[in-house]
mmCIF file of C-alpha atoms and ligand atoms in Angstrom:
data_model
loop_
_atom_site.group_PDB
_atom_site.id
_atom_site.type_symbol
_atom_site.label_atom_id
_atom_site.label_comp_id
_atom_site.label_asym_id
_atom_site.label_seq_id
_atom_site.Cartn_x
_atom_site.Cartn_y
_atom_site.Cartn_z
ATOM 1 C CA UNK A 13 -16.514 -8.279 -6.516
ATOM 2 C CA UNK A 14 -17.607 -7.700 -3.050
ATOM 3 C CA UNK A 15 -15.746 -9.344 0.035
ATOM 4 C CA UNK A 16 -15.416 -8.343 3.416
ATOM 5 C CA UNK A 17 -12.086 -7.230 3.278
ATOM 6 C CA UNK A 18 -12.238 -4.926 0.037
ATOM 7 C CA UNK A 19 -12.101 -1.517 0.339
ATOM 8 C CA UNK A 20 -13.877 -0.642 -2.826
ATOM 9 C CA UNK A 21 -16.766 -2.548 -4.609
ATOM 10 C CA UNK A 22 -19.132 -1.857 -7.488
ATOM 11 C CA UNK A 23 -22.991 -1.170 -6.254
ATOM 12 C CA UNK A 24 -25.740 -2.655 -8.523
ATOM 13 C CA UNK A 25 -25.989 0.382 -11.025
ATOM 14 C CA UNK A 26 -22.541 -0.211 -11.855
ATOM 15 C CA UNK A 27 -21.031 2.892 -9.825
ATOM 16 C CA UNK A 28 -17.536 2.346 -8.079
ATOM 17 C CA UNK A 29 -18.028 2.498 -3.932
ATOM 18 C CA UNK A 30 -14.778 3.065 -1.870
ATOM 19 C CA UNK A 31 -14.166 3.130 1.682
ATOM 20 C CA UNK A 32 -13.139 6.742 2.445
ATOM 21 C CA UNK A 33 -9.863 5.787 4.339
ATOM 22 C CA UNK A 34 -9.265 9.553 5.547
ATOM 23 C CA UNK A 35 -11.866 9.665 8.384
ATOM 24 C CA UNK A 36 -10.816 6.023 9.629
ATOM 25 C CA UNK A 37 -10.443 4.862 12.253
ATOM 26 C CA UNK A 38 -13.023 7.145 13.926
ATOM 27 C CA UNK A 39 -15.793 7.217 11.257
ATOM 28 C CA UNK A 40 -17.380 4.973 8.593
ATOM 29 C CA UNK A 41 -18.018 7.086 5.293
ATOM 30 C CA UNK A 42 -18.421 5.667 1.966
ATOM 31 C CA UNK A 43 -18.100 7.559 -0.957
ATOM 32 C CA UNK A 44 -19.802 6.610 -4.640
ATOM 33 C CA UNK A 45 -17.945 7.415 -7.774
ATOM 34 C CA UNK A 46 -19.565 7.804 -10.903
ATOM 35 C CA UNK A 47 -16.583 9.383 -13.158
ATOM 36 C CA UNK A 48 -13.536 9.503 -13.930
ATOM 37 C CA UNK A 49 -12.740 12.690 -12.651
ATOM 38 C CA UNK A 50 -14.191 11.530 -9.523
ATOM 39 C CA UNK A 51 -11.913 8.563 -9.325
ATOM 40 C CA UNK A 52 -8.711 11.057 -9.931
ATOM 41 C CA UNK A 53 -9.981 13.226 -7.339
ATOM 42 C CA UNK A 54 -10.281 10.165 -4.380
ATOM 43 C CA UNK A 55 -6.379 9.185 -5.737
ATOM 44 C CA UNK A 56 -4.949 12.191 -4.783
ATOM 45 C CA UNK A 57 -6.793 13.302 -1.948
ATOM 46 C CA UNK A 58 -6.244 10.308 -0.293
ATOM 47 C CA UNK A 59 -9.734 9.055 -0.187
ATOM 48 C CA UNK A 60 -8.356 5.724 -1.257
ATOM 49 C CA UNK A 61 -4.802 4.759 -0.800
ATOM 50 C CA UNK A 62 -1.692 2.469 -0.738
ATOM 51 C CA UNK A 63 -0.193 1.165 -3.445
ATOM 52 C CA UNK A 64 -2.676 -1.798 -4.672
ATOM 53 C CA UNK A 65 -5.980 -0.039 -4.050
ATOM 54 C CA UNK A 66 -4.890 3.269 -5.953
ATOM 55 C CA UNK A 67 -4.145 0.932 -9.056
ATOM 56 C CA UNK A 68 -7.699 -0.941 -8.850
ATOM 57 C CA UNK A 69 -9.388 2.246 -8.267
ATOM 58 C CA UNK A 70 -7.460 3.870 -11.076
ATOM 59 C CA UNK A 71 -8.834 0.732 -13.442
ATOM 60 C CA UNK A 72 -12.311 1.528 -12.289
ATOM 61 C CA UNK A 73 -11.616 4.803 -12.968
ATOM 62 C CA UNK A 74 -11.168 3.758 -16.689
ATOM 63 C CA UNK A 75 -14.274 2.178 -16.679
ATOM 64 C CA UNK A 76 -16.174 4.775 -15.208
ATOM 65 C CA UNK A 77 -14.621 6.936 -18.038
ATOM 66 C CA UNK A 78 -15.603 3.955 -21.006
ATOM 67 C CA UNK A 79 -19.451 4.490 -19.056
ATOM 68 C CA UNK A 80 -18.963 8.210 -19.496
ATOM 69 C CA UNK A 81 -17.587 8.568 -23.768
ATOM 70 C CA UNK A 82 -19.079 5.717 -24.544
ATOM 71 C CA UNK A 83 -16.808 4.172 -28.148
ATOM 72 C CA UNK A 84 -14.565 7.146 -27.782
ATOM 73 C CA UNK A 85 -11.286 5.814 -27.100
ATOM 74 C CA UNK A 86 -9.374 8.796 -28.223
ATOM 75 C CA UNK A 87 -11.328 10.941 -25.605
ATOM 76 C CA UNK A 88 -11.298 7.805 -23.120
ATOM 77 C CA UNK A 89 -7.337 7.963 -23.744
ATOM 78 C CA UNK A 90 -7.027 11.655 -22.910
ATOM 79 C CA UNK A 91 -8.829 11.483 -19.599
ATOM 80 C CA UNK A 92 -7.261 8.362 -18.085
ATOM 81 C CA UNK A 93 -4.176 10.063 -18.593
ATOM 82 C CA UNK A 94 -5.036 12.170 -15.708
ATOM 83 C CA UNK A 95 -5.702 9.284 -13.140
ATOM 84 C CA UNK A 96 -2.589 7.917 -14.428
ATOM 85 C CA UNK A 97 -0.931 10.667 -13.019
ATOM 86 C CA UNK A 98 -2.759 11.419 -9.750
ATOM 87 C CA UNK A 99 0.061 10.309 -8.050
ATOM 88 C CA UNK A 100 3.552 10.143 -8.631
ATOM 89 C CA UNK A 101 5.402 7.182 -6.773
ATOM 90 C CA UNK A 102 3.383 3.912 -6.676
ATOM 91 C CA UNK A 103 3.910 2.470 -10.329
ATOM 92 C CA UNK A 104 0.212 -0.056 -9.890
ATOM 93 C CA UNK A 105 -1.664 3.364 -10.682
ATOM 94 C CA UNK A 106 -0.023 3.225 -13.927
ATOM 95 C CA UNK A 107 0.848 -0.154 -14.518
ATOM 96 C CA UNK A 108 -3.446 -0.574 -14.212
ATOM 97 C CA UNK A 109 -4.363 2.317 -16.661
ATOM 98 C CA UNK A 110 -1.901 1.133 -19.211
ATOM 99 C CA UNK A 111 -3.485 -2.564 -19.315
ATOM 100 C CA UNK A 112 -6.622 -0.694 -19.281
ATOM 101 C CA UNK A 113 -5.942 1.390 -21.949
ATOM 102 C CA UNK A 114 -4.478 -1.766 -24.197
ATOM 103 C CA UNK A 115 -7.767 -4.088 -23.442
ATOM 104 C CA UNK A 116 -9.895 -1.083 -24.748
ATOM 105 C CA UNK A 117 -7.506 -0.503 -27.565
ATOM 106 C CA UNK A 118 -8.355 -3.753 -29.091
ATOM 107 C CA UNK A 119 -12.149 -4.161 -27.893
ATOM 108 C CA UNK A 120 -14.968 -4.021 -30.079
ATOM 109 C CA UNK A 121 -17.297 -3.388 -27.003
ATOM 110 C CA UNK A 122 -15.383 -0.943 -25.201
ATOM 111 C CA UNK A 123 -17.913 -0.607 -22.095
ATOM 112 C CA UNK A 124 -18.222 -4.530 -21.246
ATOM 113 C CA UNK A 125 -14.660 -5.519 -21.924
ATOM 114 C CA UNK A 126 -13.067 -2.376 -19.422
ATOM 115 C CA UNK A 127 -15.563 -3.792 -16.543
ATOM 116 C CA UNK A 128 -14.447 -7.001 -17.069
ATOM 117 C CA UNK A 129 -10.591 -6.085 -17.086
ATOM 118 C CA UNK A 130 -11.180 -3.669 -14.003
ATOM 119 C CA UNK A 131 -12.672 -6.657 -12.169
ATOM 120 C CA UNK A 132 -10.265 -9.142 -13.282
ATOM 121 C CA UNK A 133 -7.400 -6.838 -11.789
ATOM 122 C CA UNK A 134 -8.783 -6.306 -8.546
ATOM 123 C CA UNK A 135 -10.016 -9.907 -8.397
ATOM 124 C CA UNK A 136 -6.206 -11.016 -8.710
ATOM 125 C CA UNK A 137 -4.872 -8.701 -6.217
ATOM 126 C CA UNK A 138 -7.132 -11.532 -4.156
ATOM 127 C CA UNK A 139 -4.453 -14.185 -5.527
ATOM 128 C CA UNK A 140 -1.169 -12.538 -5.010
ATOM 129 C CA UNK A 141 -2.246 -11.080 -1.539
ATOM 130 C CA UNK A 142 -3.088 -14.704 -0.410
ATOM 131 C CA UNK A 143 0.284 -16.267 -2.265
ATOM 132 C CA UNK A 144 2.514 -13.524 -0.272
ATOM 133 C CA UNK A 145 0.764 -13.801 2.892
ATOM 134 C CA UNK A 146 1.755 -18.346 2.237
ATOM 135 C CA UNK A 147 5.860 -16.732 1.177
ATOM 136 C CA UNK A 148 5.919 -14.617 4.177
ATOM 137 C CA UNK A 149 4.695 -16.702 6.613
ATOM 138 C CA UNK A 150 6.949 -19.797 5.410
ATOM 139 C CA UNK A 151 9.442 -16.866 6.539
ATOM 140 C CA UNK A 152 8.525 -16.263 9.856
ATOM 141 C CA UNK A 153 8.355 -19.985 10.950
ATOM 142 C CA UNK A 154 11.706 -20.145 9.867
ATOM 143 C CA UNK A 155 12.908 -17.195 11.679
ATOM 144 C CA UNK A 156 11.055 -18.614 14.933
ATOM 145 C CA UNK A 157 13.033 -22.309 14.374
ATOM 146 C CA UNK A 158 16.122 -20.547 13.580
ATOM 147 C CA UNK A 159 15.881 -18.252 16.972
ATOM 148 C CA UNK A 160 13.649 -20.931 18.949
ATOM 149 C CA UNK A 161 11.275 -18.319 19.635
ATOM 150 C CA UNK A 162 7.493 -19.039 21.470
ATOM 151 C CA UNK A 163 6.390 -15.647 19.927
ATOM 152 C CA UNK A 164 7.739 -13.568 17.338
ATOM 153 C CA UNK A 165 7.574 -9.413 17.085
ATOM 154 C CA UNK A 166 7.402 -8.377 13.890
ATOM 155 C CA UNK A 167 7.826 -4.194 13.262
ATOM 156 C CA UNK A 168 5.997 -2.723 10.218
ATOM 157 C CA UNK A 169 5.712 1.184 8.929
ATOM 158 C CA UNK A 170 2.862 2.647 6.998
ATOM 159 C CA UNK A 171 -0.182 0.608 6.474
ATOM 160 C CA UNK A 172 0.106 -2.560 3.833
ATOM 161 C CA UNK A 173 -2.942 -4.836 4.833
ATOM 162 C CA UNK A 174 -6.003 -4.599 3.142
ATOM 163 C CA UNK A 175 -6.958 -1.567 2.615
ATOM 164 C CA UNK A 176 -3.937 -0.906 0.719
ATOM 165 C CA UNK A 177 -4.347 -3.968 -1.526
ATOM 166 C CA UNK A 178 -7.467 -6.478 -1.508
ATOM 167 C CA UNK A 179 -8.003 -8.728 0.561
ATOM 168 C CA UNK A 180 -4.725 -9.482 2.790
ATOM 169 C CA UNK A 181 -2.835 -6.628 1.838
ATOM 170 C CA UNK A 182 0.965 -7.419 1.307
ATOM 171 C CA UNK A 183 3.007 -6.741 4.143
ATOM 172 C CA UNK A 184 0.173 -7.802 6.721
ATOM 173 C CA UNK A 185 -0.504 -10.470 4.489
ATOM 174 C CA UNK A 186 2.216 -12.982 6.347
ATOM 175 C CA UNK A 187 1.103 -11.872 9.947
ATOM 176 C CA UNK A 188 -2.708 -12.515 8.323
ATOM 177 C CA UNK A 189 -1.326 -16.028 7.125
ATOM 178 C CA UNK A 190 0.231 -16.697 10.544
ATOM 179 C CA UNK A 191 -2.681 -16.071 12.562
ATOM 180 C CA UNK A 192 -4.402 -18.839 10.698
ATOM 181 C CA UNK A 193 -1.623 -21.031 11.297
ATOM 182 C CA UNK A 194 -2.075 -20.446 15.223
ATOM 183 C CA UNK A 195 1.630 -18.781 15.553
ATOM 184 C CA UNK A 196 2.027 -16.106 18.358
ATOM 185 C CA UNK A 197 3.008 -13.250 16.410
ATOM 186 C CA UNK A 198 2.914 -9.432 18.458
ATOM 187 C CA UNK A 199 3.421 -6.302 15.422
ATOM 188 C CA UNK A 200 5.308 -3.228 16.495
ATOM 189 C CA UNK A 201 3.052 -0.535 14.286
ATOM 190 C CA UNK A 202 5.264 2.336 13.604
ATOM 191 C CA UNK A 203 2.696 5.529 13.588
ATOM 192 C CA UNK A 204 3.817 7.348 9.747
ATOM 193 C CA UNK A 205 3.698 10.495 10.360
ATOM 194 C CA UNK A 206 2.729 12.724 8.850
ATOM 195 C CA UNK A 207 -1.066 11.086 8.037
ATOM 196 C CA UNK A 208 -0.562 7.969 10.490
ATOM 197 C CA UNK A 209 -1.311 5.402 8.214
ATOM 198 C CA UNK A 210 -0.223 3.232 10.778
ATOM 199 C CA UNK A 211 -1.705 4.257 14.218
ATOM 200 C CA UNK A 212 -5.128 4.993 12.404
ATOM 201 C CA UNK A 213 -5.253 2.316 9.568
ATOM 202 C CA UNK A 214 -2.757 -0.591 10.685
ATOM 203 C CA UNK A 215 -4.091 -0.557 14.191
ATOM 204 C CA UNK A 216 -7.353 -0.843 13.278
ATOM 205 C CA UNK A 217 -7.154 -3.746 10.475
ATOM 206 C CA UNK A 218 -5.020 -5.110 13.308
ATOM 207 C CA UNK A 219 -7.708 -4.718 15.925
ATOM 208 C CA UNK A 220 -10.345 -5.819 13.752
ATOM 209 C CA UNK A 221 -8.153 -9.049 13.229
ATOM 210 C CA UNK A 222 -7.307 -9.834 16.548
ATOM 211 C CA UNK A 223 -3.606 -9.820 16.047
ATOM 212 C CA UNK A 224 -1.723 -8.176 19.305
ATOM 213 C CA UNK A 225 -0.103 -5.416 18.232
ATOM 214 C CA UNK A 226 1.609 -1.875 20.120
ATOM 215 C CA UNK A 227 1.578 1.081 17.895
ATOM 216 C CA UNK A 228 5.011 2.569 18.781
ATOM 217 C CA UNK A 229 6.204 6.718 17.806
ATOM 218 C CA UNK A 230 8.004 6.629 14.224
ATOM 219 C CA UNK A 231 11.539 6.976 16.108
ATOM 220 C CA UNK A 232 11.084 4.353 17.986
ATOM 221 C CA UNK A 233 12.273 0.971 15.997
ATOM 222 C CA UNK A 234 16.043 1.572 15.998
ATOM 223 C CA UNK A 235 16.335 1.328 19.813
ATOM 224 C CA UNK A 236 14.118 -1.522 19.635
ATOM 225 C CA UNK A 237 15.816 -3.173 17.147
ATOM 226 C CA UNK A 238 19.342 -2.358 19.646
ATOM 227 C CA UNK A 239 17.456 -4.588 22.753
ATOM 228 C CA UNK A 240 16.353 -7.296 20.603
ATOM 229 C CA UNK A 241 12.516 -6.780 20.939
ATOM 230 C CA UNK A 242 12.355 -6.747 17.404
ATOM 231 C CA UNK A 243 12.820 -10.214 15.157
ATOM 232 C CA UNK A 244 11.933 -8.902 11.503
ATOM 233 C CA UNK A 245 10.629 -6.057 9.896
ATOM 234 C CA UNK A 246 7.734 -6.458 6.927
ATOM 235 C CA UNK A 247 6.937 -3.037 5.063
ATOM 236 C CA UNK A 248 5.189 -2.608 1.516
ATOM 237 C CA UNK A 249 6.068 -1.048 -1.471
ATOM 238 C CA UNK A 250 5.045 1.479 -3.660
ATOM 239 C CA UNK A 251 7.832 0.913 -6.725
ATOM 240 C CA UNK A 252 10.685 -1.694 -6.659
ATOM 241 C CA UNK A 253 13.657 -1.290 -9.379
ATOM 242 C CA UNK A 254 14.749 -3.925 -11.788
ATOM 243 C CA UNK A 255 18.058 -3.877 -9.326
ATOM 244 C CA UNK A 256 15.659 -4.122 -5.968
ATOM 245 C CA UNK A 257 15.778 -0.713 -4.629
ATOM 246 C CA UNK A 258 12.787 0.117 -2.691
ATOM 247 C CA UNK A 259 10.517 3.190 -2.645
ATOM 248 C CA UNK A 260 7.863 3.159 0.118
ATOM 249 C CA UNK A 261 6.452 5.274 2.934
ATOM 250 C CA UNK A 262 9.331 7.692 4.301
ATOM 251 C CA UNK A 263 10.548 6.571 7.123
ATOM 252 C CA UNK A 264 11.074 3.123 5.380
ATOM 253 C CA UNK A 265 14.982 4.022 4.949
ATOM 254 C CA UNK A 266 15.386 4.510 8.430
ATOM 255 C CA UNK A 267 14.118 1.594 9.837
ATOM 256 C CA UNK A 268 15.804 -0.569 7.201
ATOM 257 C CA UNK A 269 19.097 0.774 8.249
ATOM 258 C CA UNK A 270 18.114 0.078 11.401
ATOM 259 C CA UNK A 271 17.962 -3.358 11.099
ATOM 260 C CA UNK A 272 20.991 -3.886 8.696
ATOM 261 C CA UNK A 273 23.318 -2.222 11.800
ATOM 262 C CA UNK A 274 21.510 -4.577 14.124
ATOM 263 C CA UNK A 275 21.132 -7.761 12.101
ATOM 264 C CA UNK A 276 17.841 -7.904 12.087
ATOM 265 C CA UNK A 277 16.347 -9.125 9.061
ATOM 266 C CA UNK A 278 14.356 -6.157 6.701
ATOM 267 C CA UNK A 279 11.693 -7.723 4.349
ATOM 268 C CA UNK A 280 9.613 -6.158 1.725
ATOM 269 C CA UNK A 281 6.210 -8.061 0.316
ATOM 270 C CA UNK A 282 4.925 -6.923 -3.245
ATOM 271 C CA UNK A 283 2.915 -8.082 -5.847
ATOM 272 C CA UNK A 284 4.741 -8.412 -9.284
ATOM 273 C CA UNK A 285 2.998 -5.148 -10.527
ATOM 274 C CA UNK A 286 4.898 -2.795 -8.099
ATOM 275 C CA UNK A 287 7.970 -3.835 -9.879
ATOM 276 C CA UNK A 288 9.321 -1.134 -12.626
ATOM 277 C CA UNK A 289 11.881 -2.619 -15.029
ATOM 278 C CA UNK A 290 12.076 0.555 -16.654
ATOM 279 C CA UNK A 291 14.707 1.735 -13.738
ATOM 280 C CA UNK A 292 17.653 0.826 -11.764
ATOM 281 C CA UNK A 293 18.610 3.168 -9.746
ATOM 282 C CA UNK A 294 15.537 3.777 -7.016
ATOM 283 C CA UNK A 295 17.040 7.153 -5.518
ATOM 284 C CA UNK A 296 17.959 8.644 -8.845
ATOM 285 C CA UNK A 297 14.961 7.429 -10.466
ATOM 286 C CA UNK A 298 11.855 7.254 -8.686
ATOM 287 C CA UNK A 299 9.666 10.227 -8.769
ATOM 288 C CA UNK A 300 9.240 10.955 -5.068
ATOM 289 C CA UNK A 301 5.782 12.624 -4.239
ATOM 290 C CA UNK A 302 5.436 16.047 -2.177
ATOM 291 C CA UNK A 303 2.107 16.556 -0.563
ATOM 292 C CA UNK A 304 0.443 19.517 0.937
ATOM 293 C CA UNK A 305 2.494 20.754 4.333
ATOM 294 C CA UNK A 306 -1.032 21.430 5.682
ATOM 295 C CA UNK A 307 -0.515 16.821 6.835
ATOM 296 C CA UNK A 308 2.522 18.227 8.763
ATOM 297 C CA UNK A 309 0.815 21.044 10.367
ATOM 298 C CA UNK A 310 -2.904 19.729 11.472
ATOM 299 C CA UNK A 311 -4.168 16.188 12.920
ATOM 300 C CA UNK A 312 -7.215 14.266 12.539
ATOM 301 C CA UNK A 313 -8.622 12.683 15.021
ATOM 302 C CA UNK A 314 -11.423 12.560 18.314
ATOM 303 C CA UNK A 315 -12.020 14.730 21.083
ATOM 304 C CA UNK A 316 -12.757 14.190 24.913
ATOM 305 C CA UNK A 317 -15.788 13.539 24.146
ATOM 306 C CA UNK A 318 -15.621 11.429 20.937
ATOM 307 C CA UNK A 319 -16.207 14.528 18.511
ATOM 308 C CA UNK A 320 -13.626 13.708 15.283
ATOM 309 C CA UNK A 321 -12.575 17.276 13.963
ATOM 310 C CA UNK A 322 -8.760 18.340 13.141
ATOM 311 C CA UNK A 323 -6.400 20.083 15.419
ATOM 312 C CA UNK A 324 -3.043 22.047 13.832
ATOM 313 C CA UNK A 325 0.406 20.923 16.132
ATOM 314 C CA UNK A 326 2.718 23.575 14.950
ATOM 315 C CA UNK A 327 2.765 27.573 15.099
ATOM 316 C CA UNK A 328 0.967 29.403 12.590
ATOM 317 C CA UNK A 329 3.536 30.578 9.753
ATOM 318 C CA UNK A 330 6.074 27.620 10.061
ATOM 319 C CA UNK A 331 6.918 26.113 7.513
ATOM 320 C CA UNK A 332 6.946 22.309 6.478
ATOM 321 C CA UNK A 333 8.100 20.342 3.848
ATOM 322 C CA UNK A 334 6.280 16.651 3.423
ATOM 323 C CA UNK A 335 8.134 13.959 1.352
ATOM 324 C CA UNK A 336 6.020 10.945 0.848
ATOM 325 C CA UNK A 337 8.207 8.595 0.345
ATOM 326 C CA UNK A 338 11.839 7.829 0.342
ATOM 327 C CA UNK A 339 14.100 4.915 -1.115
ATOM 328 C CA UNK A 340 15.652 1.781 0.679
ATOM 329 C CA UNK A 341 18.851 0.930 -1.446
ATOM 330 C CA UNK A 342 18.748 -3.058 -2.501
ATOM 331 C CA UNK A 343 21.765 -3.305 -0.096
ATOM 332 C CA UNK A 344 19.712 -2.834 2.966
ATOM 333 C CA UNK A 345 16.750 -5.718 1.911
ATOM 334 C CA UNK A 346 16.815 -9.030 3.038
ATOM 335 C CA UNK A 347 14.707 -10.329 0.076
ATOM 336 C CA UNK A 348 11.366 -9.337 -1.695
ATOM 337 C CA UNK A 349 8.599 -11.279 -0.862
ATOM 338 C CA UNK A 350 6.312 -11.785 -3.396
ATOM 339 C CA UNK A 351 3.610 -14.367 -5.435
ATOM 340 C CA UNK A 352 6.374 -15.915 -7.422
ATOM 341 C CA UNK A 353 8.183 -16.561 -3.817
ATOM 342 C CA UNK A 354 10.819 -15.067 -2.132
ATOM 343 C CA UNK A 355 13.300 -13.135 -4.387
ATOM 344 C CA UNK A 356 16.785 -11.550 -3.754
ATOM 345 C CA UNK A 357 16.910 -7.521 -4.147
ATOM 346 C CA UNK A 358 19.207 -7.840 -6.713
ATOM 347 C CA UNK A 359 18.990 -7.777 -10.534
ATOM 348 C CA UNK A 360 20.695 -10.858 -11.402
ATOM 349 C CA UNK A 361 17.718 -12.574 -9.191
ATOM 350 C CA UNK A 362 15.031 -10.380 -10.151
ATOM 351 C CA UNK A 363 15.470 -10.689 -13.532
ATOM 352 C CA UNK A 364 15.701 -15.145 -13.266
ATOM 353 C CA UNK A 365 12.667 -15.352 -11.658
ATOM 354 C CA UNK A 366 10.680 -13.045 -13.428
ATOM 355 C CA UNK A 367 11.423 -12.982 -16.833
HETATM 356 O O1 MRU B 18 0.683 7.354 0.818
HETATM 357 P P1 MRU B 18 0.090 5.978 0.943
HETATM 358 O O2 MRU B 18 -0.727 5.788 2.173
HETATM 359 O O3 MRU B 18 -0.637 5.567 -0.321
HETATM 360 O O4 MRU B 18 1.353 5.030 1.067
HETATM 361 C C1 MRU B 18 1.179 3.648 1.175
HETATM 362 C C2 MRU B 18 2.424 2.908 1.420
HETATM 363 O O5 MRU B 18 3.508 3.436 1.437
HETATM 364 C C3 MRU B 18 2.302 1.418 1.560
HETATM 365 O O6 MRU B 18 3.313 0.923 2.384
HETATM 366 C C4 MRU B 18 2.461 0.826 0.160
HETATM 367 O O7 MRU B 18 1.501 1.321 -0.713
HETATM 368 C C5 MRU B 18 2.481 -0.636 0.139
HETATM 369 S S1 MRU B 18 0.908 -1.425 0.358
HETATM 370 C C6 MRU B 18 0.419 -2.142 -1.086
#
């Protein structure tokens, strides 16, 4: 399962390998994980992250644990639990460790059959990335007939290429897709505070790609939007609603209203497995994660002189409160890209298509 645009790989001994995401774009570290404790721990510091990668690493994390107890399943049971909840919001992490847990339920070789599941789920993130990346960019050629446009500008928040899900990501997928296909496509990267998912992580999958982008301050889209620099917006998703609300990086609510004052249309790629039909109602519903204030407070990043280290922004003793998500009602999205095609955010459609 190696490729060059997966962020986590098993080496030959069978240990999980992951790109550590939070010295990027400055540094290269990789980090080996041998156990399952050490798979919860890169989950919810952020070692690994975004919505697709935290479920594959979770999976591997259930295989690391079937390595560790061996035939155990009750004790194997017990500790994926953990990873299952190492974050709140994006439902892959558990939608992975409950198909884990229901493979090694049934197996009579607990050890082989969780490898082979984990590898099976992260191979067909592969799939579904590729299949949105085809849906999305069948969208943007029709956006560029519809407006006649040479070149269009796409805006996107947070980072959704492939280090958030292997090996096209979702909503970079399209803009991937449409490189291939030779269109002139410029991205408008919003930044994300408060870890910059964007500036550090979109830019540089972006750079890497060759795809023109401008990484623009998070407050910057709605007056774009308002001089019509801006012809779509793409974001990810961390949990979609049987009724097609949408929970994703904060900031996502903004931008979406945004474009629904400004007609500008607001598109969300996902795979199937970010959906949860267990709820309706995203703002009531959806578990929204709080993270440390210390992301609020201090900065990563270089130096004059090319030294990374971390540098704190705001006076010692403020305070700061760090939401990590936030919900875009149904209302505001002009339909869910994903590998069954484009859907409606509704529940009417949602429900047709996938059940
Ligand atoms: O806190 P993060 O960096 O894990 O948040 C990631 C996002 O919000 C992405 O937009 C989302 O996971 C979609 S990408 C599959």
């Amino acid at each position: 399962m190696q490729g060059k645009y997966r962020p986590i790989w098993l080496n030959d001994n069978g240990d999980l390998e992951v790109l550590d995401q939070r010295y990027l774009p400055h540094e290269t570290k990789i980090r080996k994980l041998t156990t399952g404790a050490e798979a919860t721990e890169a989950i919810s510091n952020m070692t690994v992250r975004g919505a697709g990668v935290i479920g594959n690493v979770a999976a591997m994390g259930v295989y690391l644990l079937a390595r560790e107890f061996g035939d155990d399943k009750a004790r194997i049971k017990d500790e994926a639990l953990k990873i299952r909840s190492s974050r709140p919001t994006a439902v892959n992490l558990m939608w992975a460790v409950d198909r884990m847990l229901d493979i090694i339920e049934k197996s009579d070789n607990v050890l082989s059959d969780a490898k082979a599941e984990a590898i099976a789920i992260c191979d067909e993130d592969v799939k579904r990335s590729e299949t949105i990346g085809k849906v999305g960019c069948d969208i943007i050629e029709k956006i560029m007939q519809e407006k006649n446009l040479k070149k269009i500008n796409i805006l996107t928040h947070c980072n959704a290429g492939w280090l958030a899900i292997i090996d096209s990501g979702t909503a970079l997928a399209p803009i991937y897709e449409a490189k291939r296909r030779g269109i002139d496509v410029h991205v408008w990267v919003d930044e994300t505070r408060p870890r910059n998912q964007g500036a550090n992580l979109t830019s540089w999958e972006l750079l890497d790609a060759g795809i023109d982008h401008t990484i623009i301050a998070d407050n910057t889209g709605g007056h774009l939007m308002q001089h019509n620099m801006v012809d779509m917006a793409i974001t990810g998703a961390d949990r979609v609603t049987r009724c097609g609300d949408v929970a994703n990086k904060i900031g996502t609510y903004l931008k979406a209203l945004a474009a629904n004052d400004n007609s500008v249309p607001f598109y969300v790629a996902l795979p199937l497995s970010t959906f949860d039909f267990e709820s309706c109602n995203g703002m009531k519903e959806i578990d929204i994660e709080m993270r440390s204030e210390d992301e609020i407070h201090i900065m990563r990043g270089i130096d004059s002189e090319g030294k990374p280290g971390e540098l704190r922004i705001t006076p010692e003793g403020a305070k700061g409160a760090n939401y990590g998500f936030d919900v875009t009602p149904a209302r505001l999205i002009t339909g869910l890209i994903t590998e069954a095609g484009l859907i409606e955010a509704d529940e009417k459609a949602i429900k047709e298509l996938i059940c």
